[in-house]
Short mmCIF file of C-alpha atoms and ligand atoms in Angstrom, two decimals:
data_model
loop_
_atom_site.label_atom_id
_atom_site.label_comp_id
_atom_site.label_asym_id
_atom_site.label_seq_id
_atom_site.Cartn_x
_atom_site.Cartn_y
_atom_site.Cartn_z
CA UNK A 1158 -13.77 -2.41 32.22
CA UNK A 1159 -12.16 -5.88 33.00
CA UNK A 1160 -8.50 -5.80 32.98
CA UNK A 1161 -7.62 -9.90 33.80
CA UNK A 1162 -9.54 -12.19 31.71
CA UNK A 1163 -10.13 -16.17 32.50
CA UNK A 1164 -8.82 -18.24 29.77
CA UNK A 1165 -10.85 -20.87 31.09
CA UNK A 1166 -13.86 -18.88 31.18
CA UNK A 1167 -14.04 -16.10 28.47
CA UNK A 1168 -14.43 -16.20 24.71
CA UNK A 1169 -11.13 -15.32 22.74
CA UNK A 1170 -12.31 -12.00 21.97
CA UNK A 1171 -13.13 -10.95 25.99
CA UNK A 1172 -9.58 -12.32 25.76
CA UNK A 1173 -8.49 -10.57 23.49
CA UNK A 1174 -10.06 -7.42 24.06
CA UNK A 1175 -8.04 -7.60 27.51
CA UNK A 1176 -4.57 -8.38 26.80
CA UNK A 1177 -4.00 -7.30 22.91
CA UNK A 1178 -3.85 -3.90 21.90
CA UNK A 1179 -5.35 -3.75 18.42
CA UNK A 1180 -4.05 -1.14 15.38
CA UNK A 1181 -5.67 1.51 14.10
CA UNK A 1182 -8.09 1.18 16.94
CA UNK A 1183 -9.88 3.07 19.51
CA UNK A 1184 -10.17 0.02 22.20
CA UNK A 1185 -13.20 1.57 23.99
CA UNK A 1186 -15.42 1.66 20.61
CA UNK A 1187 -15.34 -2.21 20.77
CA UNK A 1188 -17.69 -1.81 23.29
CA UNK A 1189 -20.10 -1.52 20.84
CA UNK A 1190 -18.33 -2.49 17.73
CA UNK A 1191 -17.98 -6.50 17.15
CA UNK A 1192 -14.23 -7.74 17.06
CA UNK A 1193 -14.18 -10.74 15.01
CA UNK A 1194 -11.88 -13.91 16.22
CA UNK A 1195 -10.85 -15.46 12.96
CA UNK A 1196 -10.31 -19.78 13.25
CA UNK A 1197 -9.34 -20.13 9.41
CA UNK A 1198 -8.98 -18.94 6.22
CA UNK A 1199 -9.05 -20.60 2.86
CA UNK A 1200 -8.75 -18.77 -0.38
CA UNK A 1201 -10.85 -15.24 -0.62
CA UNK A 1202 -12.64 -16.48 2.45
CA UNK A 1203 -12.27 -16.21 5.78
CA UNK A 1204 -14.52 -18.44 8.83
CA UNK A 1205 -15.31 -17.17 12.29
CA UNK A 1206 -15.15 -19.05 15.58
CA UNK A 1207 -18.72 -19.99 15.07
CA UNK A 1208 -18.04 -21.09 11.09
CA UNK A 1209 -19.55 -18.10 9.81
CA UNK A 1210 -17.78 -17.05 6.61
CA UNK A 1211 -16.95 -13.94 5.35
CA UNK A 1212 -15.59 -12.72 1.73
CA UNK A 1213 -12.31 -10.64 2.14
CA UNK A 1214 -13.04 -7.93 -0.20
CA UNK A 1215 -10.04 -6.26 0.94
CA UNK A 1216 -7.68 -8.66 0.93
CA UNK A 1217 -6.79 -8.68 4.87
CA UNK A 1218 -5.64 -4.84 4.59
CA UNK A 1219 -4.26 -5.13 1.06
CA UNK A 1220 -1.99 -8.16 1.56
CA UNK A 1221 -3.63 -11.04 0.27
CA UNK A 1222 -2.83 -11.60 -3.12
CA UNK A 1223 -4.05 -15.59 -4.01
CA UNK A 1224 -5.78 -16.46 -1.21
CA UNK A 1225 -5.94 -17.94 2.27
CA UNK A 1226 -3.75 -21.07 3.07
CA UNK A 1227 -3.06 -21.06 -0.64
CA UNK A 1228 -1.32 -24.47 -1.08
CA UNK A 1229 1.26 -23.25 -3.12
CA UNK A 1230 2.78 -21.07 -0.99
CA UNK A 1231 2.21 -23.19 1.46
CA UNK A 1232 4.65 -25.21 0.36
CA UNK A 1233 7.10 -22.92 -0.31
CA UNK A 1234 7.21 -21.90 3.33
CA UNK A 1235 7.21 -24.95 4.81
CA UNK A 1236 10.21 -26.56 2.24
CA UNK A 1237 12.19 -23.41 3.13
CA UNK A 1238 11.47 -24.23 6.84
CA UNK A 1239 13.37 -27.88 6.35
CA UNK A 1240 16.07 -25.87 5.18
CA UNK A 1241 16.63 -22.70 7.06
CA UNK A 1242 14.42 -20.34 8.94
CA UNK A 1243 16.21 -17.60 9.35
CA UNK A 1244 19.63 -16.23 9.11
CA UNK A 1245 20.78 -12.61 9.51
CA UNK A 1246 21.68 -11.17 6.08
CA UNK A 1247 24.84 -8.88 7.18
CA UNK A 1248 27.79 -11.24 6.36
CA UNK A 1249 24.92 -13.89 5.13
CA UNK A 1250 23.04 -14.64 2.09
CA UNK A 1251 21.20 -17.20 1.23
CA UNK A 1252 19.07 -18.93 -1.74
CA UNK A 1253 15.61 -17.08 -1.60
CA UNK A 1254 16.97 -13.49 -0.95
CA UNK A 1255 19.15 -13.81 -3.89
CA UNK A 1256 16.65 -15.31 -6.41
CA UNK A 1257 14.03 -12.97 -5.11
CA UNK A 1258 16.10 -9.83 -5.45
CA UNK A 1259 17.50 -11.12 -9.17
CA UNK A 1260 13.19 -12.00 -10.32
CA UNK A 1261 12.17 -8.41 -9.20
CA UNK A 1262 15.12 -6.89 -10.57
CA UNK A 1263 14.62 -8.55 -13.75
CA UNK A 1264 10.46 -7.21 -13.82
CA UNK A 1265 12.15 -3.37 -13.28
CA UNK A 1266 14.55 -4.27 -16.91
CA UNK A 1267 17.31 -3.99 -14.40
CA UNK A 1268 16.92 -0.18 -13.89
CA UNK A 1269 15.87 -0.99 -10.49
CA UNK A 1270 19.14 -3.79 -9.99
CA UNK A 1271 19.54 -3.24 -6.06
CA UNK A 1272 17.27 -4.57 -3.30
CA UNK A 1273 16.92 -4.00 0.08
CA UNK A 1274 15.08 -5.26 2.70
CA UNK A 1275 12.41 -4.45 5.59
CA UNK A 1276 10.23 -6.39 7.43
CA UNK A 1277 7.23 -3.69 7.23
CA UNK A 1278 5.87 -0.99 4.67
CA UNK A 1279 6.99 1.60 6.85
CA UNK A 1280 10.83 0.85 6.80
CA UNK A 1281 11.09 0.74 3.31
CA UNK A 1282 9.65 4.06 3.28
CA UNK A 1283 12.28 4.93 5.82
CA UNK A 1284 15.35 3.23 3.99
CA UNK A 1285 14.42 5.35 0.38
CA UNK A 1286 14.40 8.63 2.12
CA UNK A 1287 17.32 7.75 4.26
CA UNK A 1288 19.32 6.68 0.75
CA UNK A 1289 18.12 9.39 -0.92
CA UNK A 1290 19.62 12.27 1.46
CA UNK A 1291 22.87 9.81 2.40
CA UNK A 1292 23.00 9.89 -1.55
CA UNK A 1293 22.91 14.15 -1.57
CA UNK A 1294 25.68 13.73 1.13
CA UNK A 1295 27.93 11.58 -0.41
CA UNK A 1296 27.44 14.22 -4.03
CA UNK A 1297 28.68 16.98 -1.65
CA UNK A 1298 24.85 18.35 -1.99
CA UNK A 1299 24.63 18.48 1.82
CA UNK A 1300 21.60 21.28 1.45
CA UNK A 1301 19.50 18.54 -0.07
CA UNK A 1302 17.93 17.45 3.28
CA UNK A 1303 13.68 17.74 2.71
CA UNK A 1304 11.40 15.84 0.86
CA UNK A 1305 8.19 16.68 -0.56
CA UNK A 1306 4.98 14.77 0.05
CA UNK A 1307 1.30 15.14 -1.83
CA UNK A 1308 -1.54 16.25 -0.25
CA UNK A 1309 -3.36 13.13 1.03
CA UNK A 1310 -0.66 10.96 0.62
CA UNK A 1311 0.05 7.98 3.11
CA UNK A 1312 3.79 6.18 3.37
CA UNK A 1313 3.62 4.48 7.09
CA UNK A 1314 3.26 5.77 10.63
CA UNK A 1315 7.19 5.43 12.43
CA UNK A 1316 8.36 8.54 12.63
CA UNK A 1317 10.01 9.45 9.44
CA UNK A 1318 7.20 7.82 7.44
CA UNK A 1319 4.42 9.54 9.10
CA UNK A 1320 6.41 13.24 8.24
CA UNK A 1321 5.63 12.48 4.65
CA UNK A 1322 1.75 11.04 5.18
CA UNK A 1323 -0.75 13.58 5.24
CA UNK A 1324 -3.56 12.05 6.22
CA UNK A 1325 -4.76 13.82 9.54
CA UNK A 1326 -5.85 11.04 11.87
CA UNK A 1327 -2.37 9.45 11.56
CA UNK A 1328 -0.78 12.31 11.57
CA UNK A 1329 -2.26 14.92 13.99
CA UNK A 1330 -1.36 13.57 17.65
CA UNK A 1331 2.33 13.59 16.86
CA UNK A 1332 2.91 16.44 14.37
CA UNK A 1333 4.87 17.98 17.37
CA UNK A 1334 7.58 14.92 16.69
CA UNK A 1335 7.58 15.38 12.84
CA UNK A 1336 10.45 16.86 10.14
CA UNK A 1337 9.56 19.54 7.79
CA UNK A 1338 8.34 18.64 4.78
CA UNK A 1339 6.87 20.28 1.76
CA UNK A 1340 3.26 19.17 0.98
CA UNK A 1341 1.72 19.70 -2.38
CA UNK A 1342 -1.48 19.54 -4.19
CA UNK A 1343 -2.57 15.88 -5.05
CA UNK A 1344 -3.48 14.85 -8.97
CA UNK A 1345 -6.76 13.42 -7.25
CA UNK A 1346 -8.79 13.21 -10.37
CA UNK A 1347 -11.80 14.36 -8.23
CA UNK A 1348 -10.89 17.66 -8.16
CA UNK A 1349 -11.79 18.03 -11.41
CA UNK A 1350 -14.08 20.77 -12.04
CA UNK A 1351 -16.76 20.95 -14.72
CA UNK A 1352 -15.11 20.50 -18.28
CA UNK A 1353 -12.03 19.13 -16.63
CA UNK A 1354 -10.43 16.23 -17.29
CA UNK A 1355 -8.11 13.39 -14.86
CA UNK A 1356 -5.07 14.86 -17.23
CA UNK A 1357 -6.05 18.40 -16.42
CA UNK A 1358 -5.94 18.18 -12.88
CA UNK A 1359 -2.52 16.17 -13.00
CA UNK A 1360 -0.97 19.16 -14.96
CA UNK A 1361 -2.38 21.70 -12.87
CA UNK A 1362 -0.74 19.66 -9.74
CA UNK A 1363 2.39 19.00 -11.54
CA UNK A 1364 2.87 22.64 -12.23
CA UNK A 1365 2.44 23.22 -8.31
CA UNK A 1366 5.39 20.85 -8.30
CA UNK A 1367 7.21 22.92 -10.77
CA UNK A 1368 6.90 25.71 -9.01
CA UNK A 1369 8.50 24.39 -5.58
CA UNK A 1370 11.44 22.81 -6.87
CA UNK A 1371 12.08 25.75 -8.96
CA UNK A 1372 12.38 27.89 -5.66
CA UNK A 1373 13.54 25.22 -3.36
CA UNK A 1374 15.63 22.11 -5.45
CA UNK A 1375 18.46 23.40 -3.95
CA UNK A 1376 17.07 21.56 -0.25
CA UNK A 1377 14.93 18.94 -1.91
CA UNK A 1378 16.63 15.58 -1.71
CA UNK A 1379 13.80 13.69 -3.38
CA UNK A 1380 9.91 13.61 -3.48
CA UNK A 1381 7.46 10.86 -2.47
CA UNK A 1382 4.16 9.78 -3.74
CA UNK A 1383 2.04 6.36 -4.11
CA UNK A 1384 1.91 5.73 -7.85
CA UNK A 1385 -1.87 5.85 -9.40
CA UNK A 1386 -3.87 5.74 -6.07
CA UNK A 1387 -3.35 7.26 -3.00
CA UNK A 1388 -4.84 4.42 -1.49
CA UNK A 1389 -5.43 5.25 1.94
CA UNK A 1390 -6.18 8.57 1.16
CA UNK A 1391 -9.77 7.27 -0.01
CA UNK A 1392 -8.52 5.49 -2.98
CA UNK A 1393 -8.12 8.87 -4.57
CA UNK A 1394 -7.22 8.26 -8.14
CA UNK A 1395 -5.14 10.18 -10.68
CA UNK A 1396 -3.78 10.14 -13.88
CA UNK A 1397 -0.44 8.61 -14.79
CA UNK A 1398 0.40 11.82 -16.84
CA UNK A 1399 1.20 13.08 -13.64
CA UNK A 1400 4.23 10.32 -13.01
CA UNK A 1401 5.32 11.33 -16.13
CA UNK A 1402 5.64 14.94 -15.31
CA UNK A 1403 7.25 14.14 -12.22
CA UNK A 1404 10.01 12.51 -13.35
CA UNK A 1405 10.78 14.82 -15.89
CA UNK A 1406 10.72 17.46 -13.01
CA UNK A 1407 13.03 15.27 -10.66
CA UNK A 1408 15.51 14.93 -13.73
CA UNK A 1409 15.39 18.68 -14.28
CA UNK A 1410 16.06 19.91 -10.84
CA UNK A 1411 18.21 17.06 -9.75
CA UNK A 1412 16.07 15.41 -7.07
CA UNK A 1413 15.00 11.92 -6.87
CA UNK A 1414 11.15 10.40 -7.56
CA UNK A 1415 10.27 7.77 -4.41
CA UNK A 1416 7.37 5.46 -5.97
CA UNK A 1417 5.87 3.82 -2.97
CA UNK A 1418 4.09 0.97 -4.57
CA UNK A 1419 3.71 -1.20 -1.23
CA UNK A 1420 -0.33 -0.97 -2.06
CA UNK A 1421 -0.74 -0.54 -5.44
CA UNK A 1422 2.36 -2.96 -6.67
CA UNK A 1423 2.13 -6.76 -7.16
CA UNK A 1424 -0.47 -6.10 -10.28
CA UNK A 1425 -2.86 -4.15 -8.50
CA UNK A 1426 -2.74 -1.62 -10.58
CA UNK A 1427 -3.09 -3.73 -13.22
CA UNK A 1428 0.44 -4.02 -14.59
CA UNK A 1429 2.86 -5.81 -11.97
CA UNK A 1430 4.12 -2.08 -11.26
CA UNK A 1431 2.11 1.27 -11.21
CA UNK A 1432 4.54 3.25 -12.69
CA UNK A 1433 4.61 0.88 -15.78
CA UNK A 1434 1.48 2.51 -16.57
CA UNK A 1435 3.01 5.85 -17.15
CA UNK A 1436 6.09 4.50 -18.43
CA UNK A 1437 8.87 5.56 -15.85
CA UNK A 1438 10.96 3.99 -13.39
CA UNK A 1439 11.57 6.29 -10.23
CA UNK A 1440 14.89 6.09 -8.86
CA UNK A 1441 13.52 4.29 -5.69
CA UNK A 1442 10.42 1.60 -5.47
CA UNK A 1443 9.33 0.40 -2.21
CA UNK A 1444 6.96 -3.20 -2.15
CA UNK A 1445 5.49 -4.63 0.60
CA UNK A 1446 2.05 -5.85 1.36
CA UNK A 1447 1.06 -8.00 -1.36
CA UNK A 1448 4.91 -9.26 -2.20
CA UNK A 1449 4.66 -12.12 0.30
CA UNK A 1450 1.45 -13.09 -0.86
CA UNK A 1451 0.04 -11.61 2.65
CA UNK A 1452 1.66 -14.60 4.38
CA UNK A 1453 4.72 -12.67 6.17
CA UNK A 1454 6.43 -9.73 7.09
CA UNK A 1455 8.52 -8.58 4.24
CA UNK A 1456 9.19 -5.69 1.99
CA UNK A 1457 11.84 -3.90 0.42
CA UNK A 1458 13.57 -0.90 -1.47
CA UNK A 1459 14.62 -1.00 -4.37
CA UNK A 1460 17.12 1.20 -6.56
CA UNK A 1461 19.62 2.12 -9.47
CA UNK A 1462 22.58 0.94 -9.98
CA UNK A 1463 23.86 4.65 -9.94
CA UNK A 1464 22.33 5.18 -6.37
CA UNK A 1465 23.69 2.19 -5.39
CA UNK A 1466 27.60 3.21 -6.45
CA UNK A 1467 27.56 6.04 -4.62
CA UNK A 1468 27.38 4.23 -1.77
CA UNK A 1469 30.13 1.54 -2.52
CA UNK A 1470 33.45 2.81 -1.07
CA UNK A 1471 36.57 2.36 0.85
CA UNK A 1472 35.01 4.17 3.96
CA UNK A 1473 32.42 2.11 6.31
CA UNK A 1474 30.61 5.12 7.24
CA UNK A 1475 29.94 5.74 3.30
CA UNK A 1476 27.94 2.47 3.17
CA UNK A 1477 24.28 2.35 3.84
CA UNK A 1478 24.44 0.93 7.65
CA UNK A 1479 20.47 0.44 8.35
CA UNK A 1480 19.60 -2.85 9.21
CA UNK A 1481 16.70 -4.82 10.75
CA UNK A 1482 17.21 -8.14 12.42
CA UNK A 1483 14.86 -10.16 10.44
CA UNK A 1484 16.30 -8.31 6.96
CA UNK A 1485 15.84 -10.70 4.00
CA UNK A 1486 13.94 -13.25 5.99
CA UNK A 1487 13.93 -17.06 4.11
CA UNK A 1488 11.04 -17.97 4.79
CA UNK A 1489 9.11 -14.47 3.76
CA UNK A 1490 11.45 -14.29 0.67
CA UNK A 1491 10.30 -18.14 -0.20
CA UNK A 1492 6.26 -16.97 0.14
CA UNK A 1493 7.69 -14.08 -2.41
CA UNK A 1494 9.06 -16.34 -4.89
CA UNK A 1495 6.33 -18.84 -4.90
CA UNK A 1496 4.19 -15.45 -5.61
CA UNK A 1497 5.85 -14.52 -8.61
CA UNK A 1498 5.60 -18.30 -9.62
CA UNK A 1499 1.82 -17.79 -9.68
CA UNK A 1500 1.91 -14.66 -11.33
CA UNK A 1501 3.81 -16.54 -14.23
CA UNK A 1502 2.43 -19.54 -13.88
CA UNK A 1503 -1.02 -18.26 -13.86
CA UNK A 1504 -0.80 -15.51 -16.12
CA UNK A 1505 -2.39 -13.76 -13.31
CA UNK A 1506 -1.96 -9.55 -14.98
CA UNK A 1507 -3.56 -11.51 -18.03
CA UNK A 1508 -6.28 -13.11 -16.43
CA UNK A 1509 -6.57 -9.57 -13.76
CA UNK A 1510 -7.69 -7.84 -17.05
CA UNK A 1511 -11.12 -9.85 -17.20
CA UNK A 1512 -11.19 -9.82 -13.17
CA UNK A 1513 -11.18 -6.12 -13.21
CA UNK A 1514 -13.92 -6.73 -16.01
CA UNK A 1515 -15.96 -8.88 -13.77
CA UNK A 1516 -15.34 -6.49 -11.03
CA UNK A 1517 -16.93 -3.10 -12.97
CA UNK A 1518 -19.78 -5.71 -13.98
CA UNK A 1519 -20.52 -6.09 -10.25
CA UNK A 1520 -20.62 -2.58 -9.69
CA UNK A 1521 -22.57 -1.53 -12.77
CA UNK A 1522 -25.65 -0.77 -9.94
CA UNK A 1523 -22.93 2.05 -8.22
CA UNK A 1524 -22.45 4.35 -11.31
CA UNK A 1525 -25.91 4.92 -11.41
CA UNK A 1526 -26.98 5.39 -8.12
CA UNK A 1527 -27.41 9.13 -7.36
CA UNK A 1528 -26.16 8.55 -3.76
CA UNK A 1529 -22.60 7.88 -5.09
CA UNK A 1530 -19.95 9.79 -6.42
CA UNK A 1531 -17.03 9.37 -8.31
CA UNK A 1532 -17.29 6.04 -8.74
CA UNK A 1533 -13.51 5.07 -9.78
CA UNK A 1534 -11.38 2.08 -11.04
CA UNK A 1535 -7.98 1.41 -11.59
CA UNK A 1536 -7.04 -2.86 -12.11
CA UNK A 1537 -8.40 -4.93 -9.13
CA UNK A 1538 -9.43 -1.45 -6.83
CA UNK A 1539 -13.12 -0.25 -7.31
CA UNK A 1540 -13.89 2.72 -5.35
CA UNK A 1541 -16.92 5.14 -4.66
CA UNK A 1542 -17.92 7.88 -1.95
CA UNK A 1543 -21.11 8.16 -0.80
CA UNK A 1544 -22.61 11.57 -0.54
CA UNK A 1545 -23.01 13.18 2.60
CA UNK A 1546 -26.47 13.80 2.60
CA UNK A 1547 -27.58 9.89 2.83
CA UNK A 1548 -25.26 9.58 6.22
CA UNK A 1549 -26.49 9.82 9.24
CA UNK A 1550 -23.39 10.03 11.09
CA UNK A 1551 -20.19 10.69 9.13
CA UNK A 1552 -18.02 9.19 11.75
CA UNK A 1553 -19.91 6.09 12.46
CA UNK A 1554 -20.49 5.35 8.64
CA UNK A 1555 -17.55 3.36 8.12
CA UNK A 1556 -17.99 1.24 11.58
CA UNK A 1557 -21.24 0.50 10.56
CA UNK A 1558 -20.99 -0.14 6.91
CA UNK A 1559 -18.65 -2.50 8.24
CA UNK A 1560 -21.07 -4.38 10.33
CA UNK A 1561 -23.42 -4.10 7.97
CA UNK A 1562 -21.06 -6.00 5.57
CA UNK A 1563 -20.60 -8.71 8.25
CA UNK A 1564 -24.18 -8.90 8.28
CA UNK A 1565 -24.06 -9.73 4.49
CA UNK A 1566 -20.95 -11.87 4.81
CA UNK A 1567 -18.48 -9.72 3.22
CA UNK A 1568 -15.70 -8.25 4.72
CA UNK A 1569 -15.40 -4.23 3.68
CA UNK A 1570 -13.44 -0.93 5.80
CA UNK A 1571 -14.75 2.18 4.19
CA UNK A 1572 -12.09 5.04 4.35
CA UNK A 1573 -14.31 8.04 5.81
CA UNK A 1574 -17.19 8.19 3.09
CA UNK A 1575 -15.32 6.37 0.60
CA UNK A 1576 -16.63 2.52 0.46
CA UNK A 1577 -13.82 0.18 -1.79
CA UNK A 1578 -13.27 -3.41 -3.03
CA UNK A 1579 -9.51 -4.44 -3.44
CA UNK A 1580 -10.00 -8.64 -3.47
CA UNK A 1581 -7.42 -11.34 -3.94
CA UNK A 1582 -7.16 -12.09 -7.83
CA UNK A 1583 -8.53 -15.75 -6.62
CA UNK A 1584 -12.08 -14.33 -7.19
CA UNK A 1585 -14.43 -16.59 -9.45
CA UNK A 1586 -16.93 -14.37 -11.62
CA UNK A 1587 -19.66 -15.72 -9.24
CA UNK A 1588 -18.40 -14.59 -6.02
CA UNK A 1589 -17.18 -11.27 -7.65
CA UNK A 1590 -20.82 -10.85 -8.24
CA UNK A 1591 -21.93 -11.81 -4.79
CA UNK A 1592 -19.75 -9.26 -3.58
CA UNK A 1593 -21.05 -6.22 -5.46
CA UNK A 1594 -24.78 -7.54 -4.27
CA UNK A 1595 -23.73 -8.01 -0.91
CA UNK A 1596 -22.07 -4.98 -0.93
CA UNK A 1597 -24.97 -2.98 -2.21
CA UNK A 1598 -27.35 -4.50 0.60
CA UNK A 1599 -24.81 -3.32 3.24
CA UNK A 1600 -24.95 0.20 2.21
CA UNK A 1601 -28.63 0.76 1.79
CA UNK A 1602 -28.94 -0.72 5.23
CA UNK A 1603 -26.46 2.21 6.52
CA UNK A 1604 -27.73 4.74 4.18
CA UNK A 1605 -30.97 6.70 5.06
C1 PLP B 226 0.41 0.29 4.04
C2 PLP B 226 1.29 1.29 3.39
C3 PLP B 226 2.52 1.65 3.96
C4 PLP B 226 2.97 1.15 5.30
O1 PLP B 226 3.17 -0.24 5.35
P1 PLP B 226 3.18 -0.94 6.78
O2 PLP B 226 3.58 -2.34 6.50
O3 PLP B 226 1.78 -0.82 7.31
O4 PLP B 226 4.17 -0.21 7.62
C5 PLP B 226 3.30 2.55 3.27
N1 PLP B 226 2.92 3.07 2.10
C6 PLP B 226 1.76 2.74 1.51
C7 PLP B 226 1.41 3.31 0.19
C8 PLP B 226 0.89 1.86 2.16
O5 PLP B 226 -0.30 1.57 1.60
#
């Protein structure tokens, strides 16, 4: 293996490959597995060193909301960058943070008035279930100290985060530095037996729920769970008469509902929030990902106004003292606004509704082809698993359905078995097309 690379000398990925340690990524499999160097991007697609270009089906992990280099956000960033970069937000405040927090509190109908701010998905996950047991202390509730996850749920991978993910190749390696949490059954509509529907399977789960805090409200400070899809967890899908239930429940037994929309927020559901869908606010909502347009580092938590006056007293160490250094940053709050610009401007959850459209039109081939299952779709996701039989080696099916897709110019990351589209909504009905086709090719060149 070489260690020191020659800038002179070696391509940017031998470069790369030596001195950057990549996510979610065993290094040695790049041995065999191509790592792409990336030279530009302009709206759904991106271009390779060599000017090859690829479609971003997946939006550059879920971030990219209108494109690459998108010229109006483009300019957002760079007028807030005459003005000021960055400033640190305790004791500060400045234009962007303020009208940002004010636009998003206004899409909640002020139930969700208070915002604040991360850099990553993962520390707004940490900052709702740090409120929510500061919350149980400061209410004299000091046995309300765990928090229940769903089965297959993902919220992040620092520490407190990954406690409340269940998704076992996060998760395994470090269980050992993990709290205690309570981990229920998912609504995952597949789970559905014969003569079941999506509703009955929520219920059924729900009722798991009931049963828990019936026992065990008493310690529960709040529970956790990723609105509609449990996105990592193969795009598993569920019925939004399950939110409802939930939040009845958390009302009930006096423990708060965490909606972690940082992947299916910003529309992707199909309404600007998930949990419009079911009708319910939770009493925390975390956003990252697509909020900045997939530009910068930014997200946030956001909560009531009764959450927020239990913090506001005459003591310091009653406040809520988290902070990160780059909290509220200008010029990620500017790509935010100019976001929500486009989504009004555009009438983008209007104009979503015949994307979606477009998409199931691309992927009329999937429902019928007997080596898929559960094909699924909720707004701009479209999701389907391939059945096992037609794999020839379940853990190099998503590596090389992913090659396969560069082959065909798109760019895909199957989940296990579970092959998904989540593009930009930049998409014309022509390239949403080409990606279905393309798609398709890729996985009967995998499949036996
Ligand atoms: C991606 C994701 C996170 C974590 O966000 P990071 O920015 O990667 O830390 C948390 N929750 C959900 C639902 C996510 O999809």
């Amino acid at each position: 293996m070489k260690v020191i690379s020659d800038p002179n000398q070696d391509s940017l990925v031998d470069r790369s490959l030596a001195a950057v340690w990549h996510p979610c990524t065993q290094m040695k499999q790049h041995e065999s597995f191509p790592l792409i160097a990336i030279a530009k991007g302009k709206g759904a697609w991106l271009y390779d060193e060599q000017g090859n270009a690829l479609l971003d089906c997946i939006s550059s992990w879920w971030t990219n909301l209108f494109g690459h280099s998108n010229p109006r956000i483009n300019k957002a960033i760079t007028g807030q960058l005459e003005k000021i970069e960055h400033v640190m937000l305790a004791g500060f405040t400045h234009a962007p943070v303020v009208e940002l927090s004010e636009k998003l509190s206004a899409l909640t109908n002020e139930n969700l008035g208070h915002v604040f701010y991360a850099s990553d998905g993962a520390s707004a996950v940490e900052i709702a279930l740090k409120m929510s047991y500061h919350f149980w202390q400061l209410n004299g509730k000091e046995k309300k100290k765990r928090f229940v996850c769903l089965e297959n749920g993902y919220h992040g991978e620092t520490l407190g985060a990954l406690a409340v993910t269940d998704v076992a190749i996060f998760r395994d390696a470090y269980g050992a530095l993990l709290q205690d949490v309570y981990t229920i059954d998912s609504p995952d509509a597949r789970k559905a037996k014969s003569g079941q529907s999506a509703e009955d399977v929520a219920k059924y789960a729900a009722e798991k729920l009931q049963q828990l805090l019936e026992k065990e409200h008493e310690h529960i400070a709040a529970i956790i769970v990723e609105p509609l899809v449990q996105c990592a967890g193969q795009m598993a899908m569920y019925s939004p008469i399950y939110l409802r239930l939930v939040r009845e429940l958390c009302d009930r037994y006096q423990v708060h509902l965490i909606a972690d929309e940082i992947a299916v927020g910003c529309g992707r559901s199909g309404k600007f929030f998930a949990c419009e869908h079911a009708e319910i606010w939770p009493d925390f909502l975390t956003l990252s990902k697509g909020i900045s347009g997939g530009y910068l580092p930014l997200s946030l938590c956001m909560t009531t106004d009764k959450i927020y006056r239990a913090f506001y007293s005459d003591q310091t160490r009653h406040g809520f003292l988290h902070s990160h250094s780059y909290t509220g940053n200008p010029l990620a709050c500017a790509a935010a606004l100019a976001c929500l610009e486009i989504f009004e401007a555009e009438k983008v959850l209007e104009k979503n509704l015949i994307r979606a459209q477009d998409l199931e039109n691309a992927f009329s081939w999937a429902k019928s082809d007997s080596r898929i299952s559960y094909y699924r779709q909720q707004g701009m996701i479209l999701a389907f698993d391939v059945n096992s039989e037609h794999i020839k080696n379940p853990s190099a099916f998503a590596r090389e359905m992913f090659s396969n897709g560069l082959r065909e110019g798109v760019l895909i990351r199957p989940i296990g078995s579970t092959v998904y589209v989540m593009p930009p909504y930049i998409l014309s009905t022509q390239e949403t097309m080409q990606m279905g086709s393309s798609v398709r090719n890729a996985l009967n060149k995998t499949l036996i």
